[in-house]
PDB file of C-alpha atoms and ligand atoms in Angstrom:
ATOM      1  CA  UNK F 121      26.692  16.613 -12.822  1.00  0.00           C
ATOM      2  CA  UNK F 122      22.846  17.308 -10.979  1.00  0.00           C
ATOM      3  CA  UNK F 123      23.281  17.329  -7.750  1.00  0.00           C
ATOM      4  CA  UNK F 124      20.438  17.528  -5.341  1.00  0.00           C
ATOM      5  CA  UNK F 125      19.889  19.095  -1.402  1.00  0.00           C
ATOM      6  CA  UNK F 126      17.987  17.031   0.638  1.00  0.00           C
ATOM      7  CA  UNK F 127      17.362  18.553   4.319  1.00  0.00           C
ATOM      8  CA  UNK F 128      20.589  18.774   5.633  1.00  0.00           C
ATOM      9  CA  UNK F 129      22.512  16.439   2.903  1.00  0.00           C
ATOM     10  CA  UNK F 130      23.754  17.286  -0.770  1.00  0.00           C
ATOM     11  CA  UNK F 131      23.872  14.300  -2.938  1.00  0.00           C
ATOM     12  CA  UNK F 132      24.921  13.645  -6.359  1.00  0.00           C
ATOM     13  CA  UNK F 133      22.982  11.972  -8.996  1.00  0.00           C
ATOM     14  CA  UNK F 134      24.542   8.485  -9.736  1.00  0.00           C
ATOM     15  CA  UNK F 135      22.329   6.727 -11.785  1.00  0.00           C
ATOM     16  CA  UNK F 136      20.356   8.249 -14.376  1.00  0.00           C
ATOM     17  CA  UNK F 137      17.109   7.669 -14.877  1.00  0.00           C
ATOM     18  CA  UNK F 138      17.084   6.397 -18.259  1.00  0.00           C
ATOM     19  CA  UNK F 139      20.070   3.670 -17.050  1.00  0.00           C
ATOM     20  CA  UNK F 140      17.695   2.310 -14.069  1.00  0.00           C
ATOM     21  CA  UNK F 141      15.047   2.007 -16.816  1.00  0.00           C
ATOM     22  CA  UNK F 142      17.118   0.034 -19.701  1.00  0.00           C
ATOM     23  CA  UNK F 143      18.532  -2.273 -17.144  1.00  0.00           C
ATOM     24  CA  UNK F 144      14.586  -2.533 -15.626  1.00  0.00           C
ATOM     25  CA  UNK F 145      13.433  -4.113 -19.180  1.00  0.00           C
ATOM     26  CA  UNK F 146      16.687  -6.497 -19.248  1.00  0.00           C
ATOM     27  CA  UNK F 147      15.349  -8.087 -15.818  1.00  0.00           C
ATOM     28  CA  UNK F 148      12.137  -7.859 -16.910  1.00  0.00           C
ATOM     29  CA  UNK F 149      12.442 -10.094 -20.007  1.00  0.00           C
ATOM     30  CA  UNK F 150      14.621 -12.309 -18.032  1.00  0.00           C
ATOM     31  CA  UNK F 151      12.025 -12.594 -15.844  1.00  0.00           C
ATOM     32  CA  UNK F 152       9.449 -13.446 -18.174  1.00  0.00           C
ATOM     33  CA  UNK F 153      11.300 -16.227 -19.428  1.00  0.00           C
ATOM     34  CA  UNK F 154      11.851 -17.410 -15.825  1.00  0.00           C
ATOM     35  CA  UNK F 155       8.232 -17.610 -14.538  1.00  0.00           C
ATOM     36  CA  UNK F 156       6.644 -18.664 -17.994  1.00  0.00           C
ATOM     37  CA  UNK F 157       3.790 -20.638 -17.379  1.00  0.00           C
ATOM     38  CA  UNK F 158       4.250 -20.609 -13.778  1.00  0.00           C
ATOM     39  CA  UNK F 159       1.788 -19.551 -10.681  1.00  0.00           C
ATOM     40  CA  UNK F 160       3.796 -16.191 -10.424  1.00  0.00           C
ATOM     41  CA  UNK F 161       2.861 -13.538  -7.375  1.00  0.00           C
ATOM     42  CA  UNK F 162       5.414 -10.642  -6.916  1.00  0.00           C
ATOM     43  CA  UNK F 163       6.151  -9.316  -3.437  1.00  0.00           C
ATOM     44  CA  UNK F 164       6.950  -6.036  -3.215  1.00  0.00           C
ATOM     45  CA  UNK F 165       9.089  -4.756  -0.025  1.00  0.00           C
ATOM     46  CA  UNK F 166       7.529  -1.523   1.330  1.00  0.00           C
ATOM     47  CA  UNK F 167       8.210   1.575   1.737  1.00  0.00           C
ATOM     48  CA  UNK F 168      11.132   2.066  -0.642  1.00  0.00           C
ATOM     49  CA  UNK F 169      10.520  -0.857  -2.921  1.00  0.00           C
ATOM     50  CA  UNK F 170       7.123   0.782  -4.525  1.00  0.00           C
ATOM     51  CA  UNK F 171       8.512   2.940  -7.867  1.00  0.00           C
ATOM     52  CA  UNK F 172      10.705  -0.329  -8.668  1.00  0.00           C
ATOM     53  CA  UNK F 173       8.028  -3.006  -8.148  1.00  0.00           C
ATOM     54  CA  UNK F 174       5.800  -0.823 -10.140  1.00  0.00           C
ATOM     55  CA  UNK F 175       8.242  -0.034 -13.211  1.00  0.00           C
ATOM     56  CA  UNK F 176       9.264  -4.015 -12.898  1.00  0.00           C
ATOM     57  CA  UNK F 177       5.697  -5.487 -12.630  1.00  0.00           C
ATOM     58  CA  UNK F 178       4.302  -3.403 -15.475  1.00  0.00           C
ATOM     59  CA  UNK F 179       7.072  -5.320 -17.945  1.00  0.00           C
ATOM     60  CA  UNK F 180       5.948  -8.372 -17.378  1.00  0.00           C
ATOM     61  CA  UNK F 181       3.917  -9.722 -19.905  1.00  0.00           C
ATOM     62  CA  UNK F 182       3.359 -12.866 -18.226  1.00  0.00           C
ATOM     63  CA  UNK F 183       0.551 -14.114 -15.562  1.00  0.00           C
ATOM     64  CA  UNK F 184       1.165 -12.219 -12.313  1.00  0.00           C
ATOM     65  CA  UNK F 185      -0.226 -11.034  -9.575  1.00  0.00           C
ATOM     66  CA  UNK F 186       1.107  -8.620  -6.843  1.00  0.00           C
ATOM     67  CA  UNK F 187       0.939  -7.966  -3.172  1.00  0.00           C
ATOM     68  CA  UNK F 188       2.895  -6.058  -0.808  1.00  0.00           C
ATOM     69  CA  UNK F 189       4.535  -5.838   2.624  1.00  0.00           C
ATOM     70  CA  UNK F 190       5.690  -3.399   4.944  1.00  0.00           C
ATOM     71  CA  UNK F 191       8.804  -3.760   7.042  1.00  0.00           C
ATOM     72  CA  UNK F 192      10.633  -1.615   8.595  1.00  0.00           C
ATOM     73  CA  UNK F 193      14.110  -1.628  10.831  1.00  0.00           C
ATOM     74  CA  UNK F 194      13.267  -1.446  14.549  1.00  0.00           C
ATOM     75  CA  UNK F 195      16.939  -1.120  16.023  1.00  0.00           C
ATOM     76  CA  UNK F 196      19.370   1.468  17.093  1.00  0.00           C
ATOM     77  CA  UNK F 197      22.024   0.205  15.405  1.00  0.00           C
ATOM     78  CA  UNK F 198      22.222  -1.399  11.509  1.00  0.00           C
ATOM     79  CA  UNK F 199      23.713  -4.862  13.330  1.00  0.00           C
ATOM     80  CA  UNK F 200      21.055  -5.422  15.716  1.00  0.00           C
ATOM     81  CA  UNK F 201      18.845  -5.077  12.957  1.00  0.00           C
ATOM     82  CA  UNK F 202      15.736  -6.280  14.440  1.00  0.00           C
ATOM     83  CA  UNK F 203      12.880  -6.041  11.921  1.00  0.00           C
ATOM     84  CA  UNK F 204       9.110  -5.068  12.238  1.00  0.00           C
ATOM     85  CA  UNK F 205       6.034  -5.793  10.188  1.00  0.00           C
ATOM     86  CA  UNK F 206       3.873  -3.406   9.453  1.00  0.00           C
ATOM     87  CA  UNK F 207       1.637  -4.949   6.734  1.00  0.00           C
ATOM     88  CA  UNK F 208       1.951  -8.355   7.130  1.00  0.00           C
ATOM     89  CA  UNK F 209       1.303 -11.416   5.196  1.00  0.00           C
ATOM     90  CA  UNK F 210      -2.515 -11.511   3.488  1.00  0.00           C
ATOM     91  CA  UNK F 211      -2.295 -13.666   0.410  1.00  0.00           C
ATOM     92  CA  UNK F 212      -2.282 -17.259   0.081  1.00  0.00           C
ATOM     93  CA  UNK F 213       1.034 -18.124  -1.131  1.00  0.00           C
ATOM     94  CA  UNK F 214       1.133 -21.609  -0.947  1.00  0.00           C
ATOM     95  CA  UNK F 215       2.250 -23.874  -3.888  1.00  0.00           C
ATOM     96  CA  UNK F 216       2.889 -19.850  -5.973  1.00  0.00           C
ATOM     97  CA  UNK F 217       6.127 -19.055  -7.705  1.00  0.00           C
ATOM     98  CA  UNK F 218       7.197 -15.716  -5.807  1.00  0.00           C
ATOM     99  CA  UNK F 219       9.387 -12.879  -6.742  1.00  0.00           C
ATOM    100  CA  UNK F 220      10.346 -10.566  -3.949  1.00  0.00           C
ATOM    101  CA  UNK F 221      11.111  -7.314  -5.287  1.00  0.00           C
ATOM    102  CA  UNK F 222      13.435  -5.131  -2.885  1.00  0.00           C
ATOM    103  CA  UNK F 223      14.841  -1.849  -3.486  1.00  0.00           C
ATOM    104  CA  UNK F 224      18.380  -2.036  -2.098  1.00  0.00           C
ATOM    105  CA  UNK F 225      19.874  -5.163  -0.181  1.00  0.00           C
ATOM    106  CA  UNK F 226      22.389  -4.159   2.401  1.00  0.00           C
ATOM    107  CA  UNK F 227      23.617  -6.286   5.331  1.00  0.00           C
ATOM    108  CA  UNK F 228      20.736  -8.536   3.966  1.00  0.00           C
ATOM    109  CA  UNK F 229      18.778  -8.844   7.224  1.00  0.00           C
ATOM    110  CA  UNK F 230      15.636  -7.413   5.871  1.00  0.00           C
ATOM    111  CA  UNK F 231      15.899 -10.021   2.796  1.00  0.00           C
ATOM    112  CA  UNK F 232      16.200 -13.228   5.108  1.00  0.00           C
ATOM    113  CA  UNK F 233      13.441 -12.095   7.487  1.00  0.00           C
ATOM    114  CA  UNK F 234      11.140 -11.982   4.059  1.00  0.00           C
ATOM    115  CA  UNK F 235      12.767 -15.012   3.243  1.00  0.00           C
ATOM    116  CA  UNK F 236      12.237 -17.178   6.395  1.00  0.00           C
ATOM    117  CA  UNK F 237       8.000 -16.139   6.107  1.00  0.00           C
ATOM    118  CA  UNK F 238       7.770 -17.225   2.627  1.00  0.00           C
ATOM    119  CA  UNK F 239       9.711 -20.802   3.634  1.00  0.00           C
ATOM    120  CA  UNK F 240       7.129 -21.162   6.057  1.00  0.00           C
ATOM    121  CA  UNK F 241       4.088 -20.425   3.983  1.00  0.00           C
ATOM    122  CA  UNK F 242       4.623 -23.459   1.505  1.00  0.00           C
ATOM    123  CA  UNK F 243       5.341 -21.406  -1.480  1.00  0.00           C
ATOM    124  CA  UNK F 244       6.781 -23.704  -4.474  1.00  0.00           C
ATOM    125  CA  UNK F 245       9.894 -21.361  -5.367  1.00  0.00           C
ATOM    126  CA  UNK F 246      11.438 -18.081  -4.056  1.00  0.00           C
ATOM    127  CA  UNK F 247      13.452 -15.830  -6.523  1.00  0.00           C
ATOM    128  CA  UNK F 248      14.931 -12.200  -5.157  1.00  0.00           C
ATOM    129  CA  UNK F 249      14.913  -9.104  -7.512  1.00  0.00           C
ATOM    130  CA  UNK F 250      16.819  -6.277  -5.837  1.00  0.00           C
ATOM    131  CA  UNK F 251      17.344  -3.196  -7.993  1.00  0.00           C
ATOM    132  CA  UNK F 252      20.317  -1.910  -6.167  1.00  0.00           C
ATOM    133  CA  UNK F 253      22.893  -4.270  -3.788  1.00  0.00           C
ATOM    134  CA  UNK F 254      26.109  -3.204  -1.765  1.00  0.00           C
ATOM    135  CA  UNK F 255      28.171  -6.422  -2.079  1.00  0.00           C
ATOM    136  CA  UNK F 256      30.674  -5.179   0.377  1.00  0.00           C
ATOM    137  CA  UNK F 257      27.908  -4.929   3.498  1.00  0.00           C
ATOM    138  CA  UNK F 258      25.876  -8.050   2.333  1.00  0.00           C
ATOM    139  CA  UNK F 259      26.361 -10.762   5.002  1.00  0.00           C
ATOM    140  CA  UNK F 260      23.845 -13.808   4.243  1.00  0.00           C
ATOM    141  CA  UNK F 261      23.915 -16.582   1.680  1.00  0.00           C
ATOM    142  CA  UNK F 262      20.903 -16.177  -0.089  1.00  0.00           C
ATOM    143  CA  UNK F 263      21.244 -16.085  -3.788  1.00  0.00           C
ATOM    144  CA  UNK F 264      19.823 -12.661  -5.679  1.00  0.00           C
ATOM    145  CA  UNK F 265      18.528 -13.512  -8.738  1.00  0.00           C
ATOM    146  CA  UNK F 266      18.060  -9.771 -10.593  1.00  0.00           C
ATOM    147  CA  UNK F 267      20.451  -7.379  -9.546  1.00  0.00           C
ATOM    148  CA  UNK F 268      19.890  -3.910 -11.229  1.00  0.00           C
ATOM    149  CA  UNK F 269      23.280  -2.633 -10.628  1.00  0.00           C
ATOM    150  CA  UNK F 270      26.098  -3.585  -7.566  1.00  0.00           C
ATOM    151  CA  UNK F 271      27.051  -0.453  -5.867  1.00  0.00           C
ATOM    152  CA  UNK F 272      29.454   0.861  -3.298  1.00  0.00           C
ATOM    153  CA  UNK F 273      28.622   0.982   0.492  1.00  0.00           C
ATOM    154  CA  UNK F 274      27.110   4.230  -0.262  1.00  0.00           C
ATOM    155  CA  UNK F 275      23.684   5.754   1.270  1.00  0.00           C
ATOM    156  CA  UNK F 276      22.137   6.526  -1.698  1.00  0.00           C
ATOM    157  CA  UNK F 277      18.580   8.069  -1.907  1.00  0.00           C
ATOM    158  CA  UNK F 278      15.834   8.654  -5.011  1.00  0.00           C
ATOM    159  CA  UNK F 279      13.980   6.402  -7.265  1.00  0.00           C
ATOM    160  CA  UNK F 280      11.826   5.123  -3.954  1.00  0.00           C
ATOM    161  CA  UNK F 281      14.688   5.472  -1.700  1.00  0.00           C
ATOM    162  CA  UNK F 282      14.362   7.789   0.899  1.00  0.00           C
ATOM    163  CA  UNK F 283      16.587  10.255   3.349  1.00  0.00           C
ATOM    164  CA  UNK F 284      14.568  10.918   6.623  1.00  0.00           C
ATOM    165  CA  UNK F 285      11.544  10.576   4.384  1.00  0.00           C
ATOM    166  CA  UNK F 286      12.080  12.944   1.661  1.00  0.00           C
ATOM    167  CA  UNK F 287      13.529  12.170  -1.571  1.00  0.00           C
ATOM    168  CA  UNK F 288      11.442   9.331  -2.985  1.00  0.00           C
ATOM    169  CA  UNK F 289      10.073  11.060  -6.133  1.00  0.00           C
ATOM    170  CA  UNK F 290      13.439  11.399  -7.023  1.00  0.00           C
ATOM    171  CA  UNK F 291      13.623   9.648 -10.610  1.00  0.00           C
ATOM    172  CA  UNK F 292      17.430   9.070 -10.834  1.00  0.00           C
ATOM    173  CA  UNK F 293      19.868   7.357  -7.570  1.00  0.00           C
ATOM    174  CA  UNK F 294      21.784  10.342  -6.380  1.00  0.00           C
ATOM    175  CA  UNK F 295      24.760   9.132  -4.269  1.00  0.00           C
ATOM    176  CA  UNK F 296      25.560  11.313  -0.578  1.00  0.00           C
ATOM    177  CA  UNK F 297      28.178  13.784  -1.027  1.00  0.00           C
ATOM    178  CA  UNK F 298      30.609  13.356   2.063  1.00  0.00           C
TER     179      UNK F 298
HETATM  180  P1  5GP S 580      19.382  -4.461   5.089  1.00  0.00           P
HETATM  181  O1  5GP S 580      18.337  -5.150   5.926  1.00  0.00           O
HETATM  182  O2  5GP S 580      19.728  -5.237   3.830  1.00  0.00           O
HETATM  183  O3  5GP S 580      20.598  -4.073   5.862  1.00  0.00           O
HETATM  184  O4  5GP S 580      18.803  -3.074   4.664  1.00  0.00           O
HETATM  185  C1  5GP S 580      17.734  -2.963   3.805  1.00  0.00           C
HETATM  186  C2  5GP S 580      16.985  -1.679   4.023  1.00  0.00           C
HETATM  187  O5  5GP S 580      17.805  -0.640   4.560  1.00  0.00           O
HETATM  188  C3  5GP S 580      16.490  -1.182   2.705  1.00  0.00           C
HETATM  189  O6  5GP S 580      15.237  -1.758   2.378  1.00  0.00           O
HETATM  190  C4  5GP S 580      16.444   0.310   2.941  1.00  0.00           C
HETATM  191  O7  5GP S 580      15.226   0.635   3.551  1.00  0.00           O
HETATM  192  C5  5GP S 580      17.560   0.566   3.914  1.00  0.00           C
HETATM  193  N1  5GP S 580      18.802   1.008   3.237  1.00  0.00           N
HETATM  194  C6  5GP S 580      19.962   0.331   3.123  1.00  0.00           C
HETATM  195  N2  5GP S 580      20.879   1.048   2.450  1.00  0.00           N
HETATM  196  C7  5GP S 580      20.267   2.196   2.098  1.00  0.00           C
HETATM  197  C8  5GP S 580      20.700   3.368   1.361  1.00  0.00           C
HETATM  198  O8  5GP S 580      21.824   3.509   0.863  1.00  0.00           O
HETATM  199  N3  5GP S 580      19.777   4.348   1.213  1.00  0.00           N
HETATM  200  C9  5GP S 580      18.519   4.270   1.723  1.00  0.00           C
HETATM  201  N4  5GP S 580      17.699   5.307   1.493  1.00  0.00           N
HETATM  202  N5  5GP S 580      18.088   3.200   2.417  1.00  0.00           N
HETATM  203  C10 5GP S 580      18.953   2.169   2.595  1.00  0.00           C
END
């Protein structure tokens, strides 16, 4: 089993690289079949969203475009969660099919903050693709349409997902070792 120290933390890797990439092309043909013929744009959730939304966007073989935000947590604590933009909102979206495309959904506070700004921009149709989602912490009602895998309530790091930072070019989801 690989196991990997990051700064003060040893985790231990969880989902092989190989896995995340099988289950990307099952989404991704999925997806193609869902946005067929539509006016598709992906959104891509920054920072840790950027390996996924790149191995995701690359198997489409349909028309579609992609921009990104940049959000990130602004609270002490996970409940407060109050959220702040960093890259905002440049393309026009109105009337466009949209994917988001998150990394990992937790409580789900980030999701419906991305989710109220696209209701308000007119956009025809909102899907979610997360690759990772902790069912146990998720709190809102919005539907995610392309789960990569459900997984524990966890902190996980790798594959875009960070620890303090570090721990991004990480190709496999290594799990924390308590
Ligand atoms: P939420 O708003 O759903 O509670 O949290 C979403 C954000 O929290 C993610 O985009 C990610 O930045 C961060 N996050 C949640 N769980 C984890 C985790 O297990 N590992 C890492 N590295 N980040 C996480």
């Amino acid at each position: 089993m690989k196991e990997v120290q990051i700064l003060d933390k040893k985790f231990r890797e969880f989902i092989p690289e190989n896995t995340i990439q099988e289950r990307i092309k099952e989404l991704a043909s999925q997806i193609n079949r869902d946005y067929e013929g539509k006016e598709m744009i992906c959104i891509g959730v920054l920072n840790g969203a950027f390996i996924f939304a790149a191995d995701l966007f690359r198997r489409l073989d349909i028309k579609a475009r992609i921009t990104f935000i940049k959000l990130a947590s602004y609270a002490g604590t996970a409940s407060s969660g109050e959220i702040k933009e960093l890259i905002g909102w440049n393309e026009d979206l109105r009337d466009k099919s949209v994917l988001v495309i998150e990394d990992i959904v937790d409580t789900g506070i980030t999701l419906e903050h991305t989710v109220d700004n696209l209701i308000i921009r007119n956009v025809r149709e909102i899907r979610i693709a997360a690759l990772l989602l902790k069912p146990e912490a998720y709190s809102k009602e919005i539907k995610i349409d392309y789960i990569g895998f459900e997984i524990p309530n966890d902190f996980v790091v790798g594959y875009g997902l960070d620890y303090n930072g570090e721990g991004r070019n990480l190709p496999s989801v290594y799990t924390l070792i308590p």
